[in-house]
Amino acid sequence: MLYAVLAVSTIARGRVTFLDVQDVKAHAGVVEVMTPANKPALAQDPDEKTNPFMFRLDLLQNDRVRYANQPIAVVIAETLEDATEGAALLSPRYDTDPARIGLDATETFVPPGVGIGNPSEVHRGDVEAGLAAASKQIEATYETSSQYHNAMEPHAIVAVWDGDTLSIDTPSQGLVMAQGRIAGLFGISPSNIHIRSPFLGGGFGSKGFISGPQVLGIMAARMVGRPVKLVLRREQMYGPVGHRAPTRQTLRMGADDDGKLTALDHRTKTTSSTFDDFFEPASDISHALYASAAISTSHEAVRVDTGTPLFMRAPGEATGSVALESAIDEMAQACAMDPLAFRLKNYAEVEPISGKPFSSKALRDCYTQGAERFGWARRPLAPRQMRDHDGLLVGWGVGTATFPALMFQAQAKAVLRQDGSGVMEIGAHDMGQGAWTALAQIAADGLGLDIDQVEFRSGTSDLPDGGIAGGSAHTATAGMAIYNAGADVVARLADLATNDDRSPLFGAGNAGVIARGGRLLRRDDESRSESYSDILGRAGLAEIEGQGNSAANQAAQSTYAMYAHGAVFAEVKVDPDLGQMRVTRVVGAFAAGRIINPRMVRSQLCGGMIWGVSFALHEHAVMDPRSGRPMNPNLGEYHIPVNADVPSVEAIVVEERDPHVNALGIKGVGEIGITGTAGAVANAAWHATGIRVRKFPITLDRLIEPQS
Ligand code: MOS
């Protein structure tokens, strides 16, 4: 195996005019230098885009530079050290054009769509009339920073070619999509591509689509005819593998004398790259949460010299939520109302933008249980009223959480064996959230076996399509395929028994039996049962196989609005002299349908709330407007919360039965925790200090008392 190391551009815009390939090739251990001049031919232009989920890649197609940290060459050597040293010897020279960075860098335009094909603008009712009729109004503008996924594990690949067959070990949140993309680029059949991606060291959306650097690893292996390993360095992840674009969001709201919203206007401006389309759908959160006769949401954008932004930890919901939850608090303040009481008065009973009823909604229970646990009733209405024994200002804030309950397509295969064991196969992923634990539980349930009797096979592309581990939909999507595969194989087994007059189940009919503990039992008389082994043995079968699919139920989706809900309460302490703020307590109560594994679910919810703290106080990719380069592309200076930053985080799981989302009633918990939380922290910061910070992350300079 050889080692490949990327050389990336130090400019954000222009052309590479020279690479010292000779010098690099002369370096000991260097085997090859892949540049636009000698790269292997591809079957498809990496800039071709045949569907909205195909993102343009930088695969050395020419000498152009369109963002900082764009790959410009790949050095392949016998050791990692040789390749790294070789890459440092390339000494690129550039023709540099001025970088355009930030929300005001270029001409503003209305994007054709936002997020996953949502319309840029949605209007319901007359916002101006609603504002005019209001007795209280607010208008406020919030800014959120550029953020990078920063999964612990960088994007990495080991690629091995054997003729036209490709084997890769690489992290992926969607194996079939990755297979399809690679197949197109290299002109081979998807079935010739074998991907192993059992566990991911975090993804956060950045591994949803195969990235340029991963493909460069495959090209390098093609070029040298040997296995190649390519691992991104941390700073190389600030460019070619996606990020969350910055936003500037302006909200206008009106409320009547009763404190009921009369109008809600949510406008977002964001950035995308110069060469592709992804637009953070921040305003869309206002479609789903608060009732108002008039709601208007819109998006505009500018193109900047960065890599293309992508899906990242509740794309749209996270950014939109921090602005909406801050604005709702400002509206409550204008009405002199408690912010929780204001939310209880204004949360929507039906989805406001569509008028559809929710498939289920336990938000009121989330507010109530969260507030009770947190001790919200003792909160003084006015800010700057609470201090701890050290004299630190204490503030309490609340935010509403929500995330859509999505479902993608997936397939699974189930096997029952004569020895009494079972197998479940699905090409699913575990990003560290414990997905496989939950999925194995669903498999055991569906097969009517003890979990120790089930072999759960997952994480490779030769297994049935496990769909996408994204959109907080993995457990529902993969889970439903597993559940259906289990039901299918059990039905086939029941066929054998109920049609055989030697079985105690003879004549029961398939609906008349249940599967439990490795046996089929008569529903009307559980003393009449037969083991799987006996049924298969008598039929002379070593094993029996079933299949299952899952997909969103279109009829239910067009009838109901499907979301998980929650309420997050945060306590902060602020040093009045230094502005230093710490989050000391977070309590979130969430209703997300059926909970398969409470421990995994609480862990996911707590993780999401920590992202929310991170959004509010820590994460900020600082771009140098002169060079267009990220100035803090490392985990030392790009801040994320460590244990000391979040002393107490508690997730309450609120019981909810949703009969419509899917047969298992699962809504998903991956991303909802980030929503509500950042707003709750910002609102707590205001309550502690009386200072309303509208720029995120909230840094201490913004909390120092104005000197008078
Ligand atoms: Mo996520 S941003 O749906 O991986």
XYZ file of C-alpha atoms and ligand atoms in Angstrom:
712
model
C 0.000 0.000 0.000
C 1.135 3.508 -0.852
C 0.294 6.732 0.937
C -1.251 9.711 -0.800
C -1.154 13.225 0.597
C -3.088 16.147 -0.792
C -1.528 19.433 -1.697
C -4.170 22.145 -1.297
C -4.327 25.693 -2.512
C -3.320 28.570 -0.282
C -5.358 31.028 -2.342
C -9.123 31.175 -2.638
C -9.442 32.239 -6.248
C -7.246 32.164 -9.321
C -5.049 29.676 -11.159
C -2.127 27.427 -10.383
C 0.669 28.505 -12.722
C 3.472 26.227 -11.533
C 4.063 23.091 -9.488
C 7.596 21.864 -8.903
C 6.819 18.267 -9.827
C 10.441 17.495 -10.684
C 11.646 18.417 -7.229
C 8.963 16.308 -5.598
C 9.667 13.311 -7.812
C 13.318 13.487 -6.862
C 12.394 13.108 -3.214
C 13.107 9.679 -1.734
C 10.088 7.421 -1.575
C 7.886 9.487 -3.876
C 6.273 7.230 -6.475
C 4.056 9.612 -8.394
C 2.688 13.151 -8.392
C -0.856 13.413 -9.674
C -1.737 16.807 -11.167
C -4.226 18.092 -13.746
C -1.575 17.293 -16.381
C -1.356 13.544 -15.762
C -4.385 12.489 -13.734
C -6.232 9.379 -14.933
C -9.094 10.096 -17.313
C -12.570 10.082 -15.811
C -15.729 8.891 -17.522
C -17.631 11.920 -16.299
C -16.770 15.570 -15.818
C -16.668 16.207 -12.042
C -18.494 19.473 -12.773
C -21.379 17.656 -14.419
C -24.552 17.723 -12.344
C -27.453 15.539 -13.402
C -29.476 15.761 -10.197
C -29.673 18.102 -7.198
C -27.970 15.532 -4.946
C -24.913 15.321 -7.157
C -22.399 17.860 -5.914
C -19.549 19.132 -8.053
C -16.127 17.873 -7.019
C -12.582 19.154 -7.408
C -10.689 16.272 -8.986
C -7.778 18.128 -10.570
C -9.892 18.782 -13.664
C -7.910 21.952 -14.498
C -5.622 24.619 -13.040
C -8.459 26.690 -11.582
C -8.712 27.466 -7.871
C -12.167 28.242 -6.579
C -11.636 28.135 -2.795
C -8.874 27.899 -0.228
C -7.761 24.361 0.647
C -8.913 23.046 -2.719
C -6.865 20.007 -3.777
C -4.348 20.999 -6.466
C -2.142 17.869 -6.549
C -1.723 14.490 -4.868
C 1.674 13.132 -3.886
C 1.885 9.332 -3.690
C 4.796 7.768 -1.827
C 5.997 4.662 -0.018
C 5.405 6.189 3.407
C 3.171 8.862 4.890
C 6.272 10.867 5.777
C 7.631 10.758 2.231
C 4.296 11.817 0.791
C 3.887 14.602 3.327
C 7.373 15.928 2.703
C 6.875 15.605 -1.049
C 3.668 17.629 -0.912
C 5.529 20.373 0.941
C 8.097 20.579 -1.895
C 5.539 21.359 -4.613
C 6.061 25.115 -4.151
C 2.970 26.137 -6.121
C 2.817 29.523 -7.799
C -0.488 31.182 -8.529
C -2.237 33.872 -10.515
C -4.335 35.255 -7.699
C -7.654 37.022 -8.015
C -9.163 38.860 -5.028
C -11.179 36.546 -2.775
C -14.843 37.256 -2.213
C -15.891 36.212 1.267
C -18.864 37.024 3.484
C -22.532 37.842 3.223
C -21.986 41.102 1.315
C -19.215 39.954 -1.014
C -21.084 39.753 -4.309
C -24.421 40.415 -5.915
C -27.468 39.190 -4.027
C -29.860 36.820 -5.765
C -32.843 34.625 -4.947
C -31.794 30.959 -5.088
C -33.931 28.617 -7.178
C -34.583 26.484 -4.106
C -33.173 25.871 -0.641
C -32.219 22.740 1.311
C -33.512 19.647 -0.445
C -35.531 21.380 -3.145
C -37.736 23.508 -0.913
C -39.081 26.722 -2.418
C -37.059 29.856 -1.575
C -40.130 31.817 -0.604
C -43.372 30.793 1.055
C -46.161 33.176 1.941
C -49.391 32.617 3.782
C -51.705 35.487 4.670
C -50.783 39.166 4.673
C -47.765 39.842 6.882
C -47.871 43.624 6.449
C -51.538 43.730 7.460
C -50.772 41.457 10.424
C -47.960 43.741 11.548
C -50.140 46.819 11.112
C -52.881 45.245 13.213
C -50.464 44.263 16.005
C -50.297 46.161 19.264
C -46.659 45.158 19.764
C -44.032 44.573 17.105
C -40.412 43.575 16.919
C -37.824 43.555 14.173
C -34.402 42.060 14.779
C -31.483 40.794 12.721
C -29.366 37.830 13.801
C -26.109 36.588 12.345
C -24.719 33.085 12.510
C -21.164 32.109 11.626
C -19.655 29.755 9.156
C -19.152 26.366 10.816
C -17.306 23.198 9.825
C -18.431 19.655 10.640
C -15.222 18.694 12.457
C -16.018 15.036 12.861
C -13.355 13.465 15.070
C -12.377 11.129 12.222
C -11.255 12.958 9.083
C -12.387 11.824 5.647
C -10.146 8.933 4.705
C -9.955 6.153 2.173
C -8.041 3.028 1.302
C -8.635 2.185 -2.354
C -7.685 -1.039 -4.127
C -8.292 -1.691 -7.808
C -8.361 -5.130 -9.378
C -8.975 -4.569 -13.077
C -12.302 -2.779 -13.212
C -13.255 -3.846 -9.720
C -12.774 -1.407 -6.872
C -12.661 -2.092 -3.129
C -12.649 0.809 -0.741
C -12.611 1.288 2.979
C -14.049 4.721 3.616
C -16.585 6.379 5.898
C -19.938 6.971 4.215
C -23.417 7.864 5.415
C -24.933 6.365 2.263
C -23.270 3.416 0.532
C -25.533 3.104 -2.492
C -25.307 6.808 -3.286
C -21.530 6.657 -2.956
C -21.406 3.599 -5.214
C -23.498 5.385 -7.829
C -21.348 8.519 -7.783
C -18.072 6.588 -8.059
C -19.500 4.344 -10.774
C -20.420 7.401 -12.845
C -17.017 9.023 -12.455
C -15.029 5.906 -13.353
C -17.406 4.441 -15.900
C -17.835 1.121 -14.140
C -20.871 -0.694 -12.826
C -21.927 0.045 -9.218
C -21.816 -3.703 -8.645
C -18.048 -3.574 -9.308
C -17.587 -1.292 -6.324
C -17.293 -2.819 -2.893
C -17.443 -0.351 -0.003
C -16.774 -1.181 3.618
C -18.018 1.474 6.039
C -19.105 -0.279 9.207
C -18.350 2.499 11.694
C -17.813 6.214 11.219
C -15.916 8.436 13.619
C -18.637 11.027 13.230
C -20.194 12.418 10.083
C -22.563 15.283 10.940
C -23.627 15.367 7.280
C -20.123 15.749 5.826
C -19.992 12.080 4.884
C -23.446 11.984 3.314
C -21.968 12.301 -0.164
C -18.630 10.941 -1.298
C -16.234 13.909 -1.209
C -13.591 15.014 -3.701
C -10.623 13.917 -1.571
C -12.073 10.409 -1.213
C -12.376 10.168 -5.001
C -8.813 11.480 -5.381
C -7.670 8.509 -3.304
C -9.382 6.198 -5.795
C -7.802 8.051 -8.737
C -4.383 7.787 -7.096
C -4.769 4.030 -6.692
C -5.840 3.792 -10.336
C -2.823 5.776 -11.426
C -0.155 3.773 -9.612
C -1.814 0.345 -9.814
C -1.317 -0.282 -6.122
C -3.490 0.102 -3.039
C -3.476 3.701 -1.802
C -4.402 5.248 1.523
C -5.359 8.907 1.691
C -6.307 10.673 4.925
C -7.203 14.337 5.144
C -5.316 16.475 7.590
C -7.557 18.448 9.895
C -6.973 21.762 8.122
C -7.713 20.149 4.746
C -11.274 19.518 5.938
C -11.929 23.281 5.839
C -12.774 23.443 2.150
C -13.511 20.386 0.043
C -15.858 18.415 2.341
C -18.682 20.860 3.037
C -19.543 23.285 5.815
C -22.434 25.268 7.225
C -22.722 28.630 5.514
C -23.123 31.812 7.540
C -26.546 33.436 7.725
C -28.041 36.827 8.379
C -31.669 36.505 9.394
C -34.183 39.278 9.899
C -37.366 38.507 11.769
C -40.383 40.727 12.119
C -43.243 39.754 14.397
C -46.410 41.305 15.672
C -48.652 40.337 18.581
C -52.059 41.509 19.723
C -53.158 42.603 23.218
C -53.636 38.954 24.238
C -50.057 38.120 23.293
C -51.112 36.161 20.204
C -48.931 36.396 17.116
C -50.491 38.299 14.220
C -47.584 38.126 11.788
C -44.276 36.323 11.356
C -41.784 37.318 8.683
C -38.495 35.394 8.492
C -35.894 36.425 5.912
C -32.525 34.727 5.503
C -29.442 35.692 3.573
C -26.757 33.047 3.153
C -23.781 32.106 0.982
C -23.028 29.354 -1.485
C -19.976 28.576 -3.586
C -19.349 30.076 -7.024
C -19.723 26.706 -8.727
C -22.530 24.795 -7.065
C -25.838 25.171 -5.286
C -26.578 24.480 -1.683
C -28.582 27.008 0.293
C -29.087 26.745 4.052
C -32.902 26.752 4.433
C -32.919 28.709 7.701
C -36.269 30.475 7.314
C -38.156 27.207 6.877
C -38.217 26.545 10.631
C -40.906 29.247 10.774
C -43.266 27.017 8.776
C -43.749 24.539 11.539
C -43.659 25.941 15.055
C -45.750 28.982 15.872
C -49.293 29.809 14.805
C -49.887 33.037 12.960
C -52.501 33.950 10.372
C -49.738 35.582 8.351
C -46.383 33.910 7.783
C -43.794 34.824 5.201
C -40.434 33.140 4.730
C -37.783 33.912 2.147
C -34.133 33.352 1.284
C -31.518 35.200 -0.676
C -27.880 34.424 -1.259
C -24.502 35.541 -2.512
C -21.791 33.464 -4.139
C -18.412 33.426 -2.412
C -15.008 31.826 -2.911
C -15.471 28.922 -0.492
C -16.156 25.256 -0.971
C -19.800 24.374 -1.434
C -21.722 24.399 1.851
C -23.574 21.185 2.584
C -25.881 19.452 4.992
C -24.570 19.910 8.527
C -26.273 18.985 11.835
C -29.883 20.027 11.245
C -29.209 22.116 8.131
C -31.613 25.042 8.216
C -33.318 23.979 11.417
C -30.282 24.769 13.594
C -29.561 28.176 12.080
C -33.217 29.103 11.757
C -34.050 27.974 15.268
C -31.479 30.214 16.947
C -32.951 33.279 15.239
C -36.603 32.291 15.647
C -36.236 31.345 19.322
C -34.357 34.572 20.049
C -37.024 36.604 18.245
C -39.881 34.845 20.031
C -38.246 35.849 23.308
C -37.890 39.428 22.126
C -41.586 39.373 21.209
C -42.519 37.948 24.613
C -40.430 40.669 26.226
C -42.250 43.347 24.192
C -45.521 41.873 25.476
C -44.134 41.781 29.046
C -44.855 38.038 29.105
C -42.932 35.088 30.466
C -41.221 33.479 27.454
C -42.546 30.019 28.294
C -46.086 31.322 28.748
C -45.732 33.131 25.416
C -44.719 29.906 23.705
C -47.559 27.978 25.342
C -49.947 30.575 23.963
C -48.502 30.598 20.454
C -47.265 27.145 19.541
C -49.172 25.765 16.594
C -51.935 23.154 16.953
C -51.796 22.421 13.223
C -48.832 23.001 10.925
C -49.308 26.710 10.272
C -48.000 26.916 6.736
C -49.904 23.922 5.334
C -52.868 23.710 7.694
C -52.211 19.951 8.045
C -52.734 18.346 11.447
C -49.647 16.943 13.120
C -49.388 13.153 13.029
C -48.837 13.534 16.769
C -47.640 16.365 18.938
C -46.671 16.191 22.589
C -45.040 19.624 22.727
C -47.179 20.803 25.635
C -45.931 17.833 27.679
C -42.364 18.714 26.690
C -42.809 22.289 27.928
C -44.465 21.107 31.143
C -42.084 18.284 32.028
C -38.995 20.278 31.079
C -40.094 23.356 33.041
C -40.930 21.249 36.076
C -37.588 19.484 36.093
C -35.693 22.739 35.481
C -37.573 24.756 38.107
C -38.744 27.385 35.630
C -41.564 28.606 37.902
C -39.012 30.377 40.112
C -37.710 32.485 37.221
C -38.058 36.243 37.707
C -39.494 37.972 34.630
C -36.960 40.802 34.506
C -33.304 40.269 33.583
C -30.297 40.691 35.916
C -32.240 39.547 38.972
C -30.300 36.412 39.877
C -26.757 35.997 41.182
C -24.971 32.987 42.565
C -22.886 32.993 45.763
C -19.814 34.065 43.779
C -21.594 37.121 42.441
C -21.972 35.729 38.929
C -25.090 36.776 37.053
C -27.457 33.852 36.509
C -29.959 33.657 33.660
C -32.568 31.162 32.528
C -33.792 30.719 28.981
C -36.071 28.439 26.988
C -36.249 27.374 23.357
C -38.645 25.175 21.385
C -37.147 22.237 19.523
C -38.479 20.594 16.404
C -37.263 18.458 13.543
C -39.172 16.784 10.708
C -39.808 13.038 10.917
C -38.352 11.877 7.609
C -38.158 8.452 5.974
C -35.942 7.314 3.125
C -35.853 4.060 1.154
C -34.067 0.969 2.370
C -34.066 -2.806 2.061
C -33.194 -5.645 4.390
C -32.865 -9.413 4.206
C -33.778 -11.752 7.039
C -32.869 -15.403 7.518
C -34.110 -17.920 10.075
C -31.935 -20.992 10.471
C -32.766 -24.477 11.562
C -30.391 -24.201 14.531
C -32.725 -21.587 15.973
C -30.629 -18.556 15.123
C -31.398 -15.692 12.762
C -29.553 -13.275 10.522
C -30.461 -9.725 9.557
C -28.596 -8.048 6.720
C -28.707 -4.368 5.857
C -26.020 -2.024 4.525
C -26.541 0.483 7.321
C -24.029 2.604 9.206
C -23.115 3.433 12.745
C -21.677 6.923 13.108
C -21.115 6.428 16.805
C -24.697 6.980 17.887
C -25.349 3.325 18.597
C -27.540 2.778 15.553
C -26.599 -0.864 15.309
C -27.688 -1.543 18.857
C -31.126 -0.116 18.141
C -31.359 -1.815 14.743
C -30.332 -5.184 16.193
C -33.088 -4.768 18.785
C -35.644 -4.163 16.027
C -34.254 -7.193 14.173
C -34.619 -9.447 17.213
C -38.157 -8.181 17.810
C -39.132 -8.696 14.201
C -37.671 -12.183 14.067
C -39.185 -13.208 17.383
C -35.735 -14.123 18.707
C -33.594 -13.188 21.648
C -31.058 -10.527 20.626
C -28.171 -12.945 21.300
C -29.572 -15.327 18.701
C -29.509 -12.730 15.936
C -26.468 -12.103 13.816
C -26.685 -8.485 12.645
C -24.667 -7.888 9.466
C -24.209 -4.341 8.331
C -21.882 -1.676 6.988
C -20.887 -3.025 3.555
C -22.228 -2.301 0.100
C -22.832 -5.954 -0.832
C -25.685 -6.041 1.691
C -29.184 -4.751 0.894
C -29.350 -0.946 0.558
C -29.561 0.506 4.070
C -30.474 3.956 2.803
C -28.937 7.127 4.161
C -27.801 7.697 7.720
C -28.972 11.287 7.649
C -31.941 13.521 8.208
C -32.399 11.882 11.615
C -34.174 9.162 9.675
C -31.814 6.223 9.956
C -33.528 4.267 12.718
C -36.953 4.752 11.140
C -35.741 3.958 7.609
C -33.431 1.021 8.293
C -35.657 -0.070 11.183
C -38.756 -0.364 9.020
C -36.893 -2.384 6.363
C -35.639 -4.704 9.108
C -39.063 -4.954 10.696
C -40.659 -5.791 7.331
C -37.973 -8.355 6.497
C -38.577 -9.992 9.872
C -42.327 -10.038 9.274
C -41.772 -11.522 5.811
C -39.589 -14.412 6.956
C -41.890 -15.130 9.904
C -44.861 -15.217 7.517
C -43.032 -17.718 5.293
C -42.269 -19.847 8.311
C -45.889 -19.622 9.441
C -46.963 -20.787 5.981
C -44.964 -23.967 6.500
C -46.531 -24.655 9.890
C -50.137 -23.618 9.492
C -50.520 -25.632 6.259
C -48.993 -28.799 7.713
C -51.365 -31.130 9.608
C -48.435 -32.470 11.635
C -47.952 -29.037 13.233
C -49.839 -27.952 16.378
C -50.397 -24.707 14.480
C -52.198 -26.429 11.609
C -55.159 -24.367 10.423
C -54.353 -21.303 12.546
C -53.707 -19.118 9.503
C -50.816 -16.677 9.343
C -52.681 -13.974 11.195
C -53.415 -16.514 13.892
C -49.805 -16.960 15.018
C -47.292 -14.783 16.798
C -43.499 -15.105 16.876
C -41.707 -15.026 20.205
C -38.655 -16.623 21.778
C -37.843 -18.665 18.677
C -41.330 -20.171 18.510
C -44.582 -19.579 16.674
C -47.550 -19.578 19.050
C -51.265 -19.730 18.357
C -52.678 -16.319 19.098
C -55.853 -17.812 20.634
C -54.035 -20.504 22.633
C -50.386 -19.860 23.365
C -49.967 -23.352 24.818
C -50.077 -24.616 21.235
C -46.740 -23.647 19.759
C -43.823 -24.949 17.770
C -40.175 -23.962 17.600
C -38.622 -22.513 14.439
C -36.159 -25.430 14.471
C -38.924 -28.023 14.463
C -40.824 -26.289 11.664
C -37.739 -25.963 9.454
C -36.512 -29.459 10.356
C -39.772 -31.115 9.362
C -39.771 -29.170 6.096
C -36.188 -30.313 5.469
C -34.943 -26.720 5.238
C -31.633 -25.504 6.651
C -32.910 -21.951 6.555
C -35.638 -19.700 5.233
C -35.301 -16.196 3.880
C -37.412 -13.039 3.789
C -37.099 -9.523 2.392
C -38.295 -6.144 3.560
C -38.438 -2.624 2.170
C -39.133 0.708 3.699
C -40.188 4.025 2.274
C -42.195 7.005 3.384
C -45.944 6.466 3.373
C -46.989 9.044 0.780
C -50.658 9.026 1.722
C -49.923 9.616 5.401
C -47.384 12.300 4.536
C -49.832 14.237 2.433
C -52.413 14.061 5.228
C -50.259 14.806 8.266
C -47.394 17.089 9.220
C -44.732 14.893 10.818
C -42.291 16.318 13.332
C -40.567 15.494 16.577
C -40.865 18.192 19.232
C -39.137 19.337 22.364
C -38.466 22.109 24.833
C -34.993 23.039 26.046
C -34.223 25.010 29.204
C -30.775 26.477 29.827
C -29.035 28.152 32.735
C -25.985 30.342 32.195
C -23.669 32.180 34.539
C -21.941 35.333 33.389
C -19.088 37.172 35.039
C -20.363 40.776 35.021
C -16.858 42.237 34.780
C -15.255 39.878 32.298
C -18.238 38.800 30.229
C -17.182 35.181 30.533
C -20.217 32.943 30.203
C -20.676 29.311 31.098
C -23.674 27.105 30.480
C -24.219 25.454 33.846
C -27.368 23.448 33.231
C -29.401 22.244 30.256
C -32.649 20.297 30.548
C -34.404 19.179 27.375
C -37.697 17.308 27.140
C -38.359 15.655 23.798
C -41.209 13.719 22.232
C -40.044 11.706 19.239
C -42.472 8.860 18.911
C -41.447 5.366 19.887
C -38.136 4.994 21.672
C -36.286 1.819 20.747
C -33.367 2.203 23.138
C -33.715 4.849 25.870
C -30.002 4.972 26.656
C -29.004 5.537 23.017
C -31.783 8.070 22.580
C -30.829 10.104 25.634
C -27.240 10.034 24.435
C -28.308 11.367 21.028
C -30.454 14.077 22.583
C -27.675 15.150 24.959
C -25.214 15.179 22.069
C -27.599 17.372 20.094
C -27.986 19.786 23.007
C -24.198 20.004 23.293
C -24.117 20.943 19.583
C -26.628 23.645 20.506
C -24.347 24.981 23.248
C -21.542 24.792 20.720
C -23.579 26.800 18.207
C -24.435 29.442 20.788
C -21.015 29.924 22.356
C -18.216 28.179 20.524
C -18.215 27.342 16.832
C -16.948 30.013 14.501
C -14.835 29.512 11.400
C -13.051 32.825 11.030
C -12.403 33.645 7.388
C -9.677 36.097 6.460
C -11.408 38.494 4.057
C -8.063 39.362 2.406
C -6.986 35.842 1.507
C -10.276 33.969 1.740
C -8.617 31.393 3.980
C -10.061 29.983 7.188
C -7.857 31.320 9.978
C -8.627 28.663 12.585
C -8.707 25.336 10.711
C -7.842 23.168 13.692
C -9.428 21.866 16.865
C -7.232 24.161 18.964
C -8.723 27.360 17.604
C -12.066 26.226 16.160
C -13.812 25.860 19.472
C -16.096 23.010 20.364
C -17.398 22.310 23.867
C -15.446 19.993 26.102
C -16.781 18.413 29.275
C -15.909 21.476 31.345
C -18.075 23.653 29.067
C -21.306 21.760 29.816
C -21.430 20.616 33.428
C -24.982 19.232 33.385
C -27.081 18.110 30.428
C -30.252 16.157 30.974
C -32.633 14.681 28.412
C -36.179 13.763 29.350
C -37.961 11.440 26.971
C -41.644 12.332 26.778
C -43.966 9.482 25.895
C -45.593 9.781 22.509
C -47.393 7.365 20.215
C -47.490 8.351 16.580
C -49.664 5.968 14.553
C -48.901 7.656 11.221
C -45.143 8.170 10.753
C -44.439 4.466 10.207
C -45.602 1.130 11.574
C -43.013 1.284 14.340
C -43.942 4.855 15.328
C -40.290 6.021 15.228
C -39.587 9.700 14.556
C -35.827 10.013 14.998
C -33.668 11.917 17.471
C -30.363 12.619 15.703
C -30.676 16.334 15.102
C -33.574 17.715 17.133
C -31.351 18.374 20.171
C -29.449 21.182 18.428
C -32.697 23.042 17.729
C -34.094 25.088 20.571
C -30.862 24.808 22.545
C -28.795 27.613 21.013
C -31.797 29.932 21.332
C -32.350 28.858 24.937
C -28.701 29.713 25.732
C -28.975 33.108 24.000
C -32.186 33.826 25.878
C -30.539 32.822 29.152
C -27.643 35.169 28.347
C -30.129 38.019 27.965
C -31.876 37.033 31.188
C -28.568 37.021 33.058
C -27.275 40.320 31.719
C -30.061 42.290 30.074
C -27.874 42.352 26.953
C -29.398 40.891 23.789
C -26.629 39.473 21.645
C -27.739 38.832 18.072
C -24.439 37.579 16.682
C -23.444 33.964 17.108
C -21.391 32.633 18.678
C -21.937 34.850 21.702
C -18.455 35.872 22.782
C -17.435 37.552 26.015
C -16.682 40.938 24.409
C -20.373 41.177 23.556
C -21.414 40.585 27.161
C -19.198 43.100 28.902
C -21.341 45.819 30.389
C -21.202 49.065 28.485
C -19.201 51.492 30.663
C -21.035 54.664 31.478
Mo -27.243 14.927 8.656
S -26.776 16.888 8.326
O -28.754 14.690 8.056
O -26.065 13.851 8.320
